[in-house]
C-alpha positions as CSV (number, residue, x, y, z in Angstrom):
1,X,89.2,387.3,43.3
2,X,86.6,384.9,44.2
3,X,89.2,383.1,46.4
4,X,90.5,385.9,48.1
5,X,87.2,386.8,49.6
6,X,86.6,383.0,50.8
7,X,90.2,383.2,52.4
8,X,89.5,386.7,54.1
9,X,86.2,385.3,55.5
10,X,87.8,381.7,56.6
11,X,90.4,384.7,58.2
12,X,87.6,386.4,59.8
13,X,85.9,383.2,61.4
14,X,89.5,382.2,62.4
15,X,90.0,385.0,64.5
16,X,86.3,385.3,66.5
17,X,87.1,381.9,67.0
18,X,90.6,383.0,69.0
19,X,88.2,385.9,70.5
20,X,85.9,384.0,72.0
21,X,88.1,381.0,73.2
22,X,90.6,383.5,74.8
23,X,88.1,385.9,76.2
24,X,88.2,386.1,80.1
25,X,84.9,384.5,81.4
26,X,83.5,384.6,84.3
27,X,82.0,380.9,85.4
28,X,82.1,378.7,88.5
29,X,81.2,375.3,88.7
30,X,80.8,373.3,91.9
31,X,79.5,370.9,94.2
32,X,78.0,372.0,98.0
33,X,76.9,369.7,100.2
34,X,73.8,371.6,102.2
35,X,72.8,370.5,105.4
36,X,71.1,373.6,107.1
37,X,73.1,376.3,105.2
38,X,75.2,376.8,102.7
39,X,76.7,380.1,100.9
40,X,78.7,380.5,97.9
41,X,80.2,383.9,96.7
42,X,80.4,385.1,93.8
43,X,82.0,388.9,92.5
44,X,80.0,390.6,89.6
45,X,82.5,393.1,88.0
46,X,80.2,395.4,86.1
47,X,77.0,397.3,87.2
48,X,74.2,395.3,84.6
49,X,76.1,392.2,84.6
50,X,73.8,389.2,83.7
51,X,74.2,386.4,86.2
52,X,73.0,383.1,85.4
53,X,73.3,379.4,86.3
54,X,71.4,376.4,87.8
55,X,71.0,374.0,90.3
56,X,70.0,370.0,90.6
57,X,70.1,368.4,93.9
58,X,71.9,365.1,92.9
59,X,70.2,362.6,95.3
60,X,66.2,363.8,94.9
61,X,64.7,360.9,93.2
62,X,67.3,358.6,95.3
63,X,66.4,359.6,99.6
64,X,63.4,362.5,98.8
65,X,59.8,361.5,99.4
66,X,56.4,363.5,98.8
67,X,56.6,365.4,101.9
68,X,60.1,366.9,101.5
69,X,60.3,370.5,101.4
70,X,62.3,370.9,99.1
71,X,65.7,373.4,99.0
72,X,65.5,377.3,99.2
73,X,68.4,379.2,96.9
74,X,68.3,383.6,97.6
75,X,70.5,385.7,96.0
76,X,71.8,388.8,98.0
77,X,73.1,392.1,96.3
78,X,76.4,393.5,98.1
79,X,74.0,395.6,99.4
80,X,72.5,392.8,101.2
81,X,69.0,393.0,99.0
82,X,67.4,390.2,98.3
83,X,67.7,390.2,94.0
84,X,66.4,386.3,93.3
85,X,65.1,383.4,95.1
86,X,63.7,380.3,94.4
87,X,61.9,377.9,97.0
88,X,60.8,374.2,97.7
89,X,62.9,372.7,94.8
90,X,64.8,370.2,93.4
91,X,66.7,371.9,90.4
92,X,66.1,375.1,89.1
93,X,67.4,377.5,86.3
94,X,68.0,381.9,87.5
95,X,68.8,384.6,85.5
96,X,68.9,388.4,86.8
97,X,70.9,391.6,86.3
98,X,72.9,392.9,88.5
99,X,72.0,396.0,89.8
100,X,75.4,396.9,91.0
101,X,79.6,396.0,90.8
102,X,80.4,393.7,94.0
103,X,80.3,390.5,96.1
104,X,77.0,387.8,95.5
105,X,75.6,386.0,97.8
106,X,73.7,382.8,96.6
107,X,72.8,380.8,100.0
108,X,71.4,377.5,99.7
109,X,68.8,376.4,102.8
110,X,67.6,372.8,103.5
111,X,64.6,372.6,106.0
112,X,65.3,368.7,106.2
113,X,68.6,369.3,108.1
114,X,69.9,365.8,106.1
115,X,72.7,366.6,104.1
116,X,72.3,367.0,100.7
117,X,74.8,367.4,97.7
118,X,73.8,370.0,95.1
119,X,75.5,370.6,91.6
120,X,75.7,374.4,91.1
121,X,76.7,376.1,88.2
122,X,77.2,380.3,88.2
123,X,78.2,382.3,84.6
124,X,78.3,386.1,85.1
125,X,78.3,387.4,81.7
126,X,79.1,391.0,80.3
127,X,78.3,392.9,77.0
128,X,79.6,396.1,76.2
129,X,77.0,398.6,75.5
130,X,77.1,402.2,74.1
131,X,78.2,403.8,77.2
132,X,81.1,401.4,77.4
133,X,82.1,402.5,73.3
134,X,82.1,405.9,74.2
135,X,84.2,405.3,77.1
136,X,86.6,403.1,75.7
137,X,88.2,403.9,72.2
138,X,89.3,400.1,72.1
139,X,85.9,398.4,71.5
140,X,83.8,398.3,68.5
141,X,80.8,397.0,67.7
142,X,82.6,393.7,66.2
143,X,83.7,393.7,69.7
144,X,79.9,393.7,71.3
145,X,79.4,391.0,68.9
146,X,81.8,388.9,69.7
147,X,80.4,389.5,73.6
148,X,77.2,388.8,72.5
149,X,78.4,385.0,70.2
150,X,80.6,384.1,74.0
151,X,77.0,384.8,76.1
152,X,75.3,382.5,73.6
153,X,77.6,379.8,73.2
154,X,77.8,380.3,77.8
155,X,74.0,379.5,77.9
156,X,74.4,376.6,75.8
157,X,77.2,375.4,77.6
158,X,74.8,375.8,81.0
159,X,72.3,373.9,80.0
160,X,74.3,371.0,79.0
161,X,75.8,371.4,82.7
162,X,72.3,371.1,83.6
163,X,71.4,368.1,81.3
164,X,74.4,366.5,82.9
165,X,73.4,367.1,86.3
166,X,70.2,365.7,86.0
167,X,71.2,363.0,83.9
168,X,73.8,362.0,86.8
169,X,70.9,362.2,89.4
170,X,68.7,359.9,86.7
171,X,71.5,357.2,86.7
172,X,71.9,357.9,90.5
173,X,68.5,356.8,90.7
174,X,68.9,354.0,88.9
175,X,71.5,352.0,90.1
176,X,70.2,352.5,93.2
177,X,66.7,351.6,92.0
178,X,68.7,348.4,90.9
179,X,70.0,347.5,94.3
180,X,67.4,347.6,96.2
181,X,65.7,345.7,93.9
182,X,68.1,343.0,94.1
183,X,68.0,343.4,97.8
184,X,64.3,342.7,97.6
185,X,64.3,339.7,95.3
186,X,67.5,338.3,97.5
187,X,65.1,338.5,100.8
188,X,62.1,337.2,99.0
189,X,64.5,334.1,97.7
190,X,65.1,334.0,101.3
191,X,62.0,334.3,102.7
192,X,60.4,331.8,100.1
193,X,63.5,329.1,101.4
194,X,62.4,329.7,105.2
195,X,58.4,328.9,104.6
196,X,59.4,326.2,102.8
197,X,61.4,324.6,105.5
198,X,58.9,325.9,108.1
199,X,56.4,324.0,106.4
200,X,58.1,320.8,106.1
201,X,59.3,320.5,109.6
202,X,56.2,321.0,110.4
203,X,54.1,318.4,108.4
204,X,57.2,316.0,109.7
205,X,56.3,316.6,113.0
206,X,52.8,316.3,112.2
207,X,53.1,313.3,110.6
208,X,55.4,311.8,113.3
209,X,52.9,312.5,115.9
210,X,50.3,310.6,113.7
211,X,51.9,307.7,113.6
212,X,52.9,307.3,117.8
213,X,49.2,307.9,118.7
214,X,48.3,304.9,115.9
215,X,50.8,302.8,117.5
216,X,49.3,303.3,121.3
């Protein structure tokens, strides 16, 4: 007996496991280069829908200095209303509901003008709720909680899109840290050699000199 409730439950997790690898989900992720700018689109089926995602610019630590700005995301509503914006940075996290069914707007705007490559990841995520069960016989609550184990496992897979993004722009950073510091130790070799040579023409000339004025 004991058995046959470990093989129903191993049934169980077997198939919220097929749930939530074959549910539909809503998720774009992209690169945009932004050099005044830049809009991406994105279609929210469901009035309530949570939208969520993130943003790195990949070459901040690399080309940025103190003074930079920084970049300006704002979300627009179909309706053209301004639902979430974030200014002067380099890499952000958003979240907001959508107030209504349509077409996103999420513009990106650099007040540098130099172009600028940005990681951007989008998830619109649904959950049934009670109006939805009363509406549709099909769902149950095993149903909302599945929805609710896919939103969970979406955030985490966000913000290891996010830890990815900025550990790209970290090694970015790096390697180029490490050329130009080769590039510097290469001129100062250089440098060092050309003194060097300077100064020993130059005391042989001296000396040369010294010796035809005790000779007159």
């Amino acid at each position: 007996m004991e058995w046959r409730k470990r093989s129903c439950r191993n049934w169980e997790l077997f198939l919220i496991l097929i749930f939530l690898t074959s549910w539909p989900r809503r998720l774009s992720a992209l690169s945009v280069t932004v050099t005044d700018t830049e809009c991406v689109y994105e279609f929210v089926a469901f009035d309530g829908d949570t939208v969520s995602g993130n943003f790195v610019v990949v070459d901040h630590d690399i080309f940025w200095g103190s003074d930079h700005p920084g970049l300006d995301l704002t979300v627009s509503s179909p309706a053209g209303n301004m639902v979430h914006s974030t200014h002067g940075s380099s890499g952000a996290k958003f979240e907001f509901k959508a107030p209504r069914a349509g077409m996103y707007k999420f513009c990106f705007h650099n007040p540098k003008g130099i172009p600028e490559t940005v990681s951007f990841y989008i998830h619109v995520g649904h959950i049934p709720n009670e109006h939805d069960l009363a509406k549709d016989e099909h769902l149950n609550p095993v149903n909302v909680k599945i929805a609710e184990l896919r939103e969970a496992l979406e955030s985490v897979t966000a913000e290891q899109k996010y830890l990815k993004a900025r550990e790209a722009r970290h090694r970015r950073t790096n390697e180029s840290t490490r050329r130009r510091l080769i590039g510097y130790t290469i001129a100062e070799y250089i440098a060092l050699a050309a003194a060097s040579f300077l100064q020993v023409a130059f005391i042989r000339r001296l000396f040369s000199k010294t010796v035809a004025y005790n000779r007159i």
